Coordinates of C-alpha atoms and ligand atoms in Angstrom, one line a residue:
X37 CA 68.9 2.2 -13.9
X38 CA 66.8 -0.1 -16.4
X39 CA 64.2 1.6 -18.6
X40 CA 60.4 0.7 -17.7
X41 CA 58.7 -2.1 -19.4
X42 CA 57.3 -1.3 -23.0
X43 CA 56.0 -4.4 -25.3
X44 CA 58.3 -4.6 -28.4
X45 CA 55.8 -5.3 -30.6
X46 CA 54.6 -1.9 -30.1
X47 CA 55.8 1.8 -31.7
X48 CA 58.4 3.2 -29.1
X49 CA 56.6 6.5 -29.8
X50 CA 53.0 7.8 -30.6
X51 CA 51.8 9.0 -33.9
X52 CA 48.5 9.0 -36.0
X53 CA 48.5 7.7 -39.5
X54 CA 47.0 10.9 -40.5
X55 CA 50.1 12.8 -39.0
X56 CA 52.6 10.5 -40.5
X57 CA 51.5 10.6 -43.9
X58 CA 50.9 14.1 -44.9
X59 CA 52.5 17.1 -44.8
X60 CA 50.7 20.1 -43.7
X61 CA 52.1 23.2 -44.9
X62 CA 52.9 26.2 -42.0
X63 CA 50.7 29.2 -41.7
X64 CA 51.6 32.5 -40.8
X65 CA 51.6 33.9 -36.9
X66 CA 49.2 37.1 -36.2
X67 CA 51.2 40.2 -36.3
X68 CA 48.5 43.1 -35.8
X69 CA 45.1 43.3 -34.8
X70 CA 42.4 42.6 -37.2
X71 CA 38.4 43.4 -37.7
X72 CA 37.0 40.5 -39.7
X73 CA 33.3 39.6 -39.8
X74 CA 34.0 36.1 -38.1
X75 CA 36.5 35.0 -35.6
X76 CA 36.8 31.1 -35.5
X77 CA 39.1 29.9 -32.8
X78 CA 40.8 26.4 -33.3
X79 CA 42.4 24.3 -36.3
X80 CA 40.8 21.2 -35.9
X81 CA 37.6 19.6 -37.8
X82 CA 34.8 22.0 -36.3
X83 CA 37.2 25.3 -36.8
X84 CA 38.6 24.7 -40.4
X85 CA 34.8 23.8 -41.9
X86 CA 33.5 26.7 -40.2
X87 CA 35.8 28.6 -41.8
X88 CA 35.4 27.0 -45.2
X89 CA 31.7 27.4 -45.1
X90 CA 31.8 31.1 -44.0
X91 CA 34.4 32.5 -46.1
X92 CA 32.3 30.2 -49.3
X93 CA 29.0 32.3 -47.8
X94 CA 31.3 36.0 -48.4
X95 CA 32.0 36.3 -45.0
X96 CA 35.6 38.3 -44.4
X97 CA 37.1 34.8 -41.5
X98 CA 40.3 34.7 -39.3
X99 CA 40.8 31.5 -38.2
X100 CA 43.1 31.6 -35.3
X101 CA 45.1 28.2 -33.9
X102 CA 47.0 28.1 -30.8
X103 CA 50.1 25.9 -32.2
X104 CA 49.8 24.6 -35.7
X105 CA 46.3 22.8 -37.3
X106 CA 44.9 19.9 -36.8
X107 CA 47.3 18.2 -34.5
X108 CA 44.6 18.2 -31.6
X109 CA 41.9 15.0 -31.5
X110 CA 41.0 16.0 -35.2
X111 CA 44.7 14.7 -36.0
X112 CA 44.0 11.6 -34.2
X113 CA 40.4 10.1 -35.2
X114 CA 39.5 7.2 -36.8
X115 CA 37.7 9.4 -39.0
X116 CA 34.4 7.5 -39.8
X117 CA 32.2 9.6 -41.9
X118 CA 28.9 8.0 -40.6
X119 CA 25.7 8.6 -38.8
X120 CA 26.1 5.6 -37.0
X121 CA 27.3 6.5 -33.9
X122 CA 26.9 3.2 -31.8
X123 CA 23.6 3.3 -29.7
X124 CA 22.4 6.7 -30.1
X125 CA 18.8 7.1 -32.0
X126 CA 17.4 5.0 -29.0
X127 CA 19.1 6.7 -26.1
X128 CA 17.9 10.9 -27.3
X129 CA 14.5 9.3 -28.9
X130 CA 14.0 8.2 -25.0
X131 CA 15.8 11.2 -24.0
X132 CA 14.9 14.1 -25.8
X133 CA 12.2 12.9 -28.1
X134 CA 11.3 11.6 -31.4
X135 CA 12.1 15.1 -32.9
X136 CA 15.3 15.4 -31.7
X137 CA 16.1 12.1 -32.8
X138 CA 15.2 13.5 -35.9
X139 CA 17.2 16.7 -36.2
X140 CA 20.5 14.7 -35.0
X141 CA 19.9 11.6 -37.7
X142 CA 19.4 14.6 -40.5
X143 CA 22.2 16.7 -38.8
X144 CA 24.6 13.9 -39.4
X145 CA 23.1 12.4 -42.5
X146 CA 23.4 15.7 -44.3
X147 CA 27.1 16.0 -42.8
X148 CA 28.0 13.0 -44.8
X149 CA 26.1 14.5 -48.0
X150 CA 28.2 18.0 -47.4
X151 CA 31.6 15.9 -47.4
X152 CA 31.0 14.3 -50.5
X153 CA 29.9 17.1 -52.0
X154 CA 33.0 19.5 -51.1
X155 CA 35.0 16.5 -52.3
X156 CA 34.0 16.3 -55.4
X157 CA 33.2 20.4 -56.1
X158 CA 36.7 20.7 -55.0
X159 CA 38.6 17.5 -56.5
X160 CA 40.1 16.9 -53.1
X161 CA 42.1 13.4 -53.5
X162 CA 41.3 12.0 -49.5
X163 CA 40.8 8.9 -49.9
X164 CA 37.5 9.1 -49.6
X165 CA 34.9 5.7 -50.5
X166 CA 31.6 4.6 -49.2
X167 CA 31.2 2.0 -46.8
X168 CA 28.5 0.8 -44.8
X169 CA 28.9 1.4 -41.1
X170 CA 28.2 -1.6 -38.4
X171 CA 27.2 -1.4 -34.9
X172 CA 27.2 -5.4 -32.9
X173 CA 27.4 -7.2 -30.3
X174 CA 29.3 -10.4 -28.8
X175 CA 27.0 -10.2 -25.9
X176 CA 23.8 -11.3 -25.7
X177 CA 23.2 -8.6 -23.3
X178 CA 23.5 -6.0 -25.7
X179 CA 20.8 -7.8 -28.5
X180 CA 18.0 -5.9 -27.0
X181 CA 19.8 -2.3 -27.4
X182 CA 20.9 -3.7 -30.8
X183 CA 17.0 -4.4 -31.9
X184 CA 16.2 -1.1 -29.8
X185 CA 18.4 1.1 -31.8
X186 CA 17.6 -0.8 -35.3
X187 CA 13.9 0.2 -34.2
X188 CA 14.9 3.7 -33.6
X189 CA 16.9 4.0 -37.3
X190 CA 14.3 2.4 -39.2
X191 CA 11.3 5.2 -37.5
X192 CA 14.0 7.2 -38.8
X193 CA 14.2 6.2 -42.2
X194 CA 17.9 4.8 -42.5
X195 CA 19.1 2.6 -44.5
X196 CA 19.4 0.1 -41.8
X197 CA 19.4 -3.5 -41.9
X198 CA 19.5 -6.0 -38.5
X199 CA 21.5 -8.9 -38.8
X200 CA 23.3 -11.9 -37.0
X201 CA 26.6 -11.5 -38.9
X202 CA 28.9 -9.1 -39.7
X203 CA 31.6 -9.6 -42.4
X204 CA 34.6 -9.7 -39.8
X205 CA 36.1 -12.7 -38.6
X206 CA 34.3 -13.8 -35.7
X207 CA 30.7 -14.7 -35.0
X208 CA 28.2 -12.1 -33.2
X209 CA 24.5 -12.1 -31.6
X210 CA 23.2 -9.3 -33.4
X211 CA 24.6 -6.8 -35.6
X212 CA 22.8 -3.0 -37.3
X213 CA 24.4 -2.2 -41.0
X214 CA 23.9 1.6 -41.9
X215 CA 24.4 2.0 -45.9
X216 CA 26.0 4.7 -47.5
X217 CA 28.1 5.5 -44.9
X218 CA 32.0 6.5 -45.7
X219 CA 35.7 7.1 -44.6
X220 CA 38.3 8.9 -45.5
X221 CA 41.9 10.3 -45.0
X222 CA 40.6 13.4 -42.6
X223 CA 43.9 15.1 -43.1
X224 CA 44.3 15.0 -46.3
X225 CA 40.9 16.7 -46.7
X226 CA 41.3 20.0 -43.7
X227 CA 44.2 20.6 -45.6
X228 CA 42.6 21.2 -49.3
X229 CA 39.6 23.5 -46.7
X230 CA 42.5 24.9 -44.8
X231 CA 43.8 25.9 -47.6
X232 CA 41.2 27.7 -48.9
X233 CA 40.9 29.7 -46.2
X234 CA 43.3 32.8 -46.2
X235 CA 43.1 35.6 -48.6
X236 CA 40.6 38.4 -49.6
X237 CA 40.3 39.5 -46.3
X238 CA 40.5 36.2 -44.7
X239 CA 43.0 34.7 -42.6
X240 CA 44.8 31.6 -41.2
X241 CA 47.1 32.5 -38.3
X242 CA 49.0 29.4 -36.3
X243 CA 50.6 29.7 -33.3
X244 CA 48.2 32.7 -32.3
X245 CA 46.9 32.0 -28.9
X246 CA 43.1 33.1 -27.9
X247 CA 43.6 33.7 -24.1
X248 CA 40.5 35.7 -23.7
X249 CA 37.0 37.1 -24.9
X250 CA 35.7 41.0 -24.2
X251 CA 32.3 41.7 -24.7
X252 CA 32.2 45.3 -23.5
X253 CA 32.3 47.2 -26.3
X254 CA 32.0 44.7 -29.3
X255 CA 32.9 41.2 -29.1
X256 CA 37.0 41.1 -29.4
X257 CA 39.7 38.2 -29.6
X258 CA 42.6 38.7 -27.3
X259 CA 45.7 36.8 -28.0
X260 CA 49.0 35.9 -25.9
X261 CA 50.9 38.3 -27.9
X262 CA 48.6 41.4 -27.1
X263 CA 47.3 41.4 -30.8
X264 CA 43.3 41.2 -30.6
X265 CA 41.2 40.5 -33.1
X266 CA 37.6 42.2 -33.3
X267 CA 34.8 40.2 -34.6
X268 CA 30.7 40.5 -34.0
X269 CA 31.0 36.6 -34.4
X270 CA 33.3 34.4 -32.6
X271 CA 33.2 30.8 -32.7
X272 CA 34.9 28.3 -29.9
X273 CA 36.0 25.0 -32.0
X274 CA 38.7 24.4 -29.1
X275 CA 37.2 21.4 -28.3
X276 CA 37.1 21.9 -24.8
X277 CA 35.7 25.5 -24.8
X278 CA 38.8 27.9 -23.8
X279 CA 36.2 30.6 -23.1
X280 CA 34.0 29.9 -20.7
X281 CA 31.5 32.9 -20.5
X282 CA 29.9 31.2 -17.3
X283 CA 28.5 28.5 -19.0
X284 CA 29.8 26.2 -16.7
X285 CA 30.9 23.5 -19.7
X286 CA 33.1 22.0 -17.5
X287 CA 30.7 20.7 -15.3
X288 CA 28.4 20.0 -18.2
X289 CA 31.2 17.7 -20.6
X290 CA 33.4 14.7 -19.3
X291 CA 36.7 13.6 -21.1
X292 CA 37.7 10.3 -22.2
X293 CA 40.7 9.1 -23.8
X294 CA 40.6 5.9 -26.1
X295 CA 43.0 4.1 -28.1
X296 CA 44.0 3.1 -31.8
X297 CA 46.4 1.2 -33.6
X298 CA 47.4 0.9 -37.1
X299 CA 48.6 -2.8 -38.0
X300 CA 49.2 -4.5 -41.8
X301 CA 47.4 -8.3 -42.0
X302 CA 48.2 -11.0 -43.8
X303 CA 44.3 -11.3 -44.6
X304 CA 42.1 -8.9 -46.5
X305 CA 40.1 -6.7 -44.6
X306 CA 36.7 -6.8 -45.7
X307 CA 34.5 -3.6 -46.6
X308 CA 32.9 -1.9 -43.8
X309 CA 33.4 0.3 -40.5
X310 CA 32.4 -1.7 -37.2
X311 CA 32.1 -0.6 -33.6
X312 CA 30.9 -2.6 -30.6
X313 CA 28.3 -1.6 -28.7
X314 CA 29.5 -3.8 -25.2
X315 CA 32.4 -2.8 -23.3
X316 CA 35.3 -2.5 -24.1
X317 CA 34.7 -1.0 -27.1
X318 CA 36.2 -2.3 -30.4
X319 CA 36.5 0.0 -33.3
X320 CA 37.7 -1.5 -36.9
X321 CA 38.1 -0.1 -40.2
X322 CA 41.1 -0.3 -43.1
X323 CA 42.5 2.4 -44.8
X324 CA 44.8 2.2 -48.4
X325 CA 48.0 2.9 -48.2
X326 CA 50.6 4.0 -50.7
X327 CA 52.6 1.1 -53.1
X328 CA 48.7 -1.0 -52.4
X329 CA 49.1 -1.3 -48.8
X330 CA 45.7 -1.5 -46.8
X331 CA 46.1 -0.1 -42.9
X332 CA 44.0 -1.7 -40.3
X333 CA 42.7 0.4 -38.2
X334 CA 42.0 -1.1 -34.4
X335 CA 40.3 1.1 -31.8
X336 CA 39.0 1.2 -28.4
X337 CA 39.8 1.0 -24.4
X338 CA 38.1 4.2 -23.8
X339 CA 38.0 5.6 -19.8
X340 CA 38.2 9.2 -18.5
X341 CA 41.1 10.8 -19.0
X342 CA 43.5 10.8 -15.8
X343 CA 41.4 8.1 -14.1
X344 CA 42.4 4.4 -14.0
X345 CA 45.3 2.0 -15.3
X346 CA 48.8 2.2 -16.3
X347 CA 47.8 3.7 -20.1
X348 CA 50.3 1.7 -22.0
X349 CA 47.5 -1.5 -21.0
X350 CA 45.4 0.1 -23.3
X351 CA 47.4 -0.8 -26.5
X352 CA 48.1 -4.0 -25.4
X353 CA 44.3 -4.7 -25.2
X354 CA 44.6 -3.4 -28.0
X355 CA 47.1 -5.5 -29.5
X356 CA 45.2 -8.6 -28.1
X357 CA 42.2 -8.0 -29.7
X358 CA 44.3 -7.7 -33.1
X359 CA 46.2 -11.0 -32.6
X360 CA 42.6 -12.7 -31.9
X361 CA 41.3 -11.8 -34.9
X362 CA 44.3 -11.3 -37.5
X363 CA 47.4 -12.9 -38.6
X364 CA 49.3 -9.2 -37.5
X365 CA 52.4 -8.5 -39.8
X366 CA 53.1 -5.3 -38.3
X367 CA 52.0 -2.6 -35.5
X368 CA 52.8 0.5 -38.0
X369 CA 51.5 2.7 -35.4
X370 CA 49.6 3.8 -32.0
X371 CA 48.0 7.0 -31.2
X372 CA 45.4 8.3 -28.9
X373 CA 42.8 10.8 -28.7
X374 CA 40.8 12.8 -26.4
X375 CA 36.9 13.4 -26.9
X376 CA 34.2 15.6 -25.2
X377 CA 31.1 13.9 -24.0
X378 CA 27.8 16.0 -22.9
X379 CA 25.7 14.7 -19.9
X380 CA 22.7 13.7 -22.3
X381 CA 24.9 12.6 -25.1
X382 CA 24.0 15.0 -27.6
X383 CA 26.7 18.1 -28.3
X384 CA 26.3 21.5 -27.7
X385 CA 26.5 23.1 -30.8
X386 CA 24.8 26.8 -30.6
X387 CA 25.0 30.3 -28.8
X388 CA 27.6 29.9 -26.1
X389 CA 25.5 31.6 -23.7
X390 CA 22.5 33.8 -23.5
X391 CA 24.4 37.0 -22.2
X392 CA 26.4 37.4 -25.0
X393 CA 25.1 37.8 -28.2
X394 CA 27.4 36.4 -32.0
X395 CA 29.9 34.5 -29.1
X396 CA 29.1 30.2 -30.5
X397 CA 30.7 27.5 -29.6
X398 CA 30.6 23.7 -31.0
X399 CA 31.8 20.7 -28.1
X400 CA 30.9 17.3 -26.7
X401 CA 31.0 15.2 -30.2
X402 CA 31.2 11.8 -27.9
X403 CA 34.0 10.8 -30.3
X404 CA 31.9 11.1 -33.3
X405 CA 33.5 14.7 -34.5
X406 CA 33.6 13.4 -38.6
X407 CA 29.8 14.0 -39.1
X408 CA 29.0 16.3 -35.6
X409 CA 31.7 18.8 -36.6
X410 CA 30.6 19.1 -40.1
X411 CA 27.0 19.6 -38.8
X412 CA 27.9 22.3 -36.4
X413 CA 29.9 24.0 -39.0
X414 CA 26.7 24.4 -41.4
X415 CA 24.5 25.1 -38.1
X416 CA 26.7 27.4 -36.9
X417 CA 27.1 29.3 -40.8
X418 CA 23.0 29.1 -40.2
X419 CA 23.5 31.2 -37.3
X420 CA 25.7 33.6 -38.3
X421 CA 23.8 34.3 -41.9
X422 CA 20.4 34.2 -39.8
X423 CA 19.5 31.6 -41.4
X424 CA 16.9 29.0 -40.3
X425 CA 18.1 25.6 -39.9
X426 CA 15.9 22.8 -38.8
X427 CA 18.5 20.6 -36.8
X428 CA 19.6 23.1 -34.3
X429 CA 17.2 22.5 -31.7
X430 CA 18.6 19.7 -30.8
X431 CA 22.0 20.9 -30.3
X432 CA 21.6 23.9 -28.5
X433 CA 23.9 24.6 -25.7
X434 CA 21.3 26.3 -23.2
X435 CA 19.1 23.5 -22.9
X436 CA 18.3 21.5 -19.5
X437 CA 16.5 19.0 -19.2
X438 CA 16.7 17.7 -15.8
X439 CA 14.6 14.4 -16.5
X440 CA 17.3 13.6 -19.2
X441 CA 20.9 14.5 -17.6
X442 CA 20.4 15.3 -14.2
X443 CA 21.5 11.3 -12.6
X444 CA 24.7 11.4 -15.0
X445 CA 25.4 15.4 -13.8
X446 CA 25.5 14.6 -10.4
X447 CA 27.7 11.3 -11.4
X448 CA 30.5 13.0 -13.1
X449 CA 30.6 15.9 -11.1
X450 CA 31.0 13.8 -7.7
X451 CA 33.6 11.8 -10.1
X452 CA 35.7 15.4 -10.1
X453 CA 34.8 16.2 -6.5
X454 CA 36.0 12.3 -6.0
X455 CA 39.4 12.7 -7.6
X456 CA 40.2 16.5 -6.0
X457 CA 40.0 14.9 -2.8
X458 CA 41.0 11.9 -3.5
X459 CA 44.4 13.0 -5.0
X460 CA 45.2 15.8 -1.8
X461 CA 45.2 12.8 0.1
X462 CA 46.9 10.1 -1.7
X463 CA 50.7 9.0 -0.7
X464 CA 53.9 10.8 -2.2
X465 CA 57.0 9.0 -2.5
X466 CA 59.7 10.8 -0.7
X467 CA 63.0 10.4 -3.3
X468 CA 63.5 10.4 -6.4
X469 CA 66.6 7.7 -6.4
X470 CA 64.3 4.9 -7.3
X471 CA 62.7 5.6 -10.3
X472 CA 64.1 4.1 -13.2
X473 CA 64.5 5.4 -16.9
X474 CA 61.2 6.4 -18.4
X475 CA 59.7 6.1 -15.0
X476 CA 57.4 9.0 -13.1
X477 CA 56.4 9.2 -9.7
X478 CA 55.1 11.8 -7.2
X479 CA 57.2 12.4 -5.3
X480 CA 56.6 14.9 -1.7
X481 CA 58.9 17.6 -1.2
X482 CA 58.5 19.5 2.2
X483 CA 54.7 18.4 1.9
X484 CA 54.4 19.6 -1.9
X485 CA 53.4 16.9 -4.7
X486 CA 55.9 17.0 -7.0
X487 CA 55.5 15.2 -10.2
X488 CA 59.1 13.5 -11.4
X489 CA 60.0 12.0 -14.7
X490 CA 63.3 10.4 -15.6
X491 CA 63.7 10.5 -19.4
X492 CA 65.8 8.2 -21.3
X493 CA 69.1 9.9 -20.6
X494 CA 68.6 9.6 -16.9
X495 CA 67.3 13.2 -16.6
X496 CA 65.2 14.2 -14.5
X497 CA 61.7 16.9 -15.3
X498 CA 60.1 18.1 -11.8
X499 CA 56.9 19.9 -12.0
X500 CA 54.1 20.7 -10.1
X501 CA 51.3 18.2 -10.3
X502 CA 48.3 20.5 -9.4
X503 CA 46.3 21.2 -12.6
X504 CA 46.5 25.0 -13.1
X505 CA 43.0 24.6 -14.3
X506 CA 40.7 24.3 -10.9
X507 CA 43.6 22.5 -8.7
X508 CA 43.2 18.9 -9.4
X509 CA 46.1 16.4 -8.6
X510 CA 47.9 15.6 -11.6
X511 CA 48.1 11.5 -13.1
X512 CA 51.0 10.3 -15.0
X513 CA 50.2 9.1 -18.0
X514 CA 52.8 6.5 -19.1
X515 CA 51.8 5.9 -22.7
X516 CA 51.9 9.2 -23.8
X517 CA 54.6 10.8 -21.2
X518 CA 51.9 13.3 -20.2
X519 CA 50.8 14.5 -16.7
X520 CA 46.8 14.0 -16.6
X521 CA 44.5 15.6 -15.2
X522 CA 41.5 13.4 -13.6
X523 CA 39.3 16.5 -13.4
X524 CA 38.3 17.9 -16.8
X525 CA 40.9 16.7 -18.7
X526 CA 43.3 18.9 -18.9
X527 CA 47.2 17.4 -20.1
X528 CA 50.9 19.1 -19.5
X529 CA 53.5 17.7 -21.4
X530 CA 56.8 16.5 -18.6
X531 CA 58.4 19.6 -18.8
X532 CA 54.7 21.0 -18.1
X533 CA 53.3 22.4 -21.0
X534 CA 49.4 22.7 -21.7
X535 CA 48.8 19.7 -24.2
X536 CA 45.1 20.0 -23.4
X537 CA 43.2 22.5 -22.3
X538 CA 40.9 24.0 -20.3
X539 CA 44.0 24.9 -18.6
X540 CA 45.6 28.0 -20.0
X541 CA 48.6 28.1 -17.9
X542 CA 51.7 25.7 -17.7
X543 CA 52.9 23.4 -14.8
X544 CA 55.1 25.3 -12.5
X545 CA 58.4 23.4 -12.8
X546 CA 60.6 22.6 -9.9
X547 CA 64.4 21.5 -9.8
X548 CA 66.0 18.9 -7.8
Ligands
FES197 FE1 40.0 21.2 -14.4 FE2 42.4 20.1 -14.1 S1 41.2 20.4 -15.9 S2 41.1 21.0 -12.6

């Protein structure tokens, strides 16, 4: 049998820049039960700042992370340190108000200022450098929400300059520049906070998996191992909230996956960090490597996760995009990521719920999780401290506005109601002789979907393909070797491991 078609010019296998060029050093697992003033669950962006900040304010932390830090969506950014998230000012100044505008432009803003800041107070080496930050378009269709959001930034009071150029290679209509914007290596950074972390009284526990919340009788962490850990404050950085607490966040937050690739140039790339604001979205930015390498960073081909083509299309977009633009040398690498997006577009960063008091959580960044995470980090400290802080409003969870979300609730959540359907019904296969080397297919077995995968030793990996989440048909995922899940983004490795959660239990596997 002949392996499946993969382009040559591409990595055989995924992995982030980030994750190839650092080394992050192992933590220790939970071993007993703990009382600590905070509880912060997840090792990504959101979790390790909280942390930081809280244990910086005297606060006794335990920062607890299901497999090992920051090898979730934080691991696999494009890590742009910037306010300028695309069209955004326009869309919650329509939304939700000049105000709120407001409190999300100085939320982000002073994100970027709190960055620098720990940088420098703590002599972290991360690569770190201003840039400015460009939003443009290619389409004349898109100048209007170009001069719409350039309106919005400069009521604002960005730094913000409308243009009809941009310093990359190929001509635009209209183009937004946000100064004193900035990038940086995101690993290398978590790791000098994560560091930080453990010690007088604090912690930093890996492979220590939250499974549940009580609120009985205090608010208490339990883990998979039976350890618990008893906290009045808890906060959810999981990205996709593992604890419910009937807040109904998966109704309320889509998934998307989108795409990036790490190529050397012959040319120089020039200074800056540019997104587009048409479809499909192109995302560019370079990034110094060792021995005076520069990395250019390519990113884009964003759709919901589970939902639409054969995934490995998305790098060669990708890849397209790159030889349009750029004498490519060399693909160094491909990875992807998978973001949160709210219904209005604004995250929910705040009390979880109203029902149980000191229980936060922090989701729905819209892929902008450099500046949003470091925001809800010093929001969420506010919280805790009872301190007053004058961007939450925005941000907090328990709004509803039905004027501003309602059209794009009912949208996605048909979208699930769509796929669950959809997916009961769709075709099985009814052998698994045919598929080749690195090939899936679902295949039916006495009326049961049965997702099969033939790795590159001819083996075969049979699971089930309904999400152990809410019951979903499963989606192969061919780029990543991952089953999919169209619903709310959960993602089981072939063997049917939880890569992604809300789903907190594995794939049952079958055999042949
Ligand atoms: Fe909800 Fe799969 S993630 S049904």
């Amino acid at each position: 049998m002949k392996e499946k078609e993969w382009s040559s010019e591409l990595p055989a296998s995924p992995e982030s820049y980030w994750q190839s060029s650092v080394i992050s050093p192992q933590y220790e697992q939970l071993t007993g039960d703990l009382n600590v003033d905070v509880a912060v669950i997840g090792g990504g962006i959101t979790g390790i700042t909280s942390a930081f900040l809280l244990k910086q304010s005297g606060l006794k932390v335990a920062l607890l992370e299901a497999s090992r830090i920051l090898q979730g969506t934080t691991g696999h950014t494009t890590a742009k340190i910037t306010a300028q998230h695309d069209i955004i000012y326009h869309i919650i100044k329509s939304k939700m108000g000049k105000e709120g505008a407001e409190q999300y432009a100085k939320a982000n803003q002073a994100a970027i200022s709190a960055i620098d800041t720990i940088i420098q107070q703590n002599n972290i080496e991360c690569d770190f450098s201003w840039q400015p930050a460009y939003v443009y378009t290619q389409d004349e269709n898109y100048i209007r929400q170009i001069e719409e959001e350039a309106n919005a930034a400069f009521e604002l009071g960005f730094a913000a300059v409308y243009s009809e150029e941009i310093p990359l290679p190929f001509p635009v209509k209209a183009a937004l520049r946000f100064d004193n914007q900035a990038q940086f290596h995101p690993l290398k950074y978590l790791n000098a906070l994560a560091a930080q972390i453990p010690g007088n009284g604090s912690f930093l526990l890996e492979n220590t998996k939250a499974v549940d919340i009580q609120t009985q009788s205090g608010n208490i962490v339990t883990t998979s191992t039976g350890f618990q850990v008893k906290a009045p404050n808890i906060i959810i950085a999981t990205h996709y909230p593992f604890y419910d607490g009937n807040g109904m966040y998966f109704a309320r937050i889509y998934p998307e996956r989108s795409y990036a690739l790490g190529i050397t140039i012959s040319e120089h790339f020039p200074v800056g960090m540019y997104i587009s604001a048409e479809e499909p979205v192109r995302s560019f930015r370079s990034q110094p490597m060792d021995h005076g390498k520069e990395l250019v960073i390519i990113g884009g081909d964003h759709h919901k996760t589970g939902q639409g083509e054969d995934t490995r299309s998305h790098y060669h977009n990708l890849l397209k995009t790159a030889n349009e633009h750029f004498q490519v040398k060399e693909v160094l690498f491909r990875w992807s990521a998978q973001d949160y997006t709210t219904m209005d577009e604004v995250p929910y960063i705040g009390p979880l719920n109203s029902k149980d008091p000191g229980i936060y959580v922090a989701t729905g960044f819209r892929k902008w999780g450099m500046t949003n995470a470091t925001a809800a980090a010093m929001i969420l400290r506010d919280y805790i401290l009872c301190q007053e802080n004058e961007w939450a409003p925005v941000f907090l969870p328990s709004r509803w506005k039905p004027g501003a979300s309602a059209g794009k609730f009912i949208k996605e959540n048909i979208n699930v109601a769509k796929h669950l359907i959809k997916s009961k019904l769709s075709p099985a296969e009814e052998n698994t002789k045919e598929i080749l080397v690195g090939e899936a297919r679902i295949i039916d077995s006495d009326g049961e979907k049965i997702g099969v995968y033939r790795d590159m030793n001819g083996q075969l990996h049979m699971v089930d393909t309904t999400c152990t989440h809410m019951g979903c048909e499963l989606q192969w995922n061919a780029a990543e070797l991952s089953w999919d899940c169209p619903c709310h983004g959960s993602r089981f490795s072939y063997e049917g491991e939880v890569l992604e959660g809300p789903a907190q239990g594995p794939l049952n596997k079958r055999v042949d």
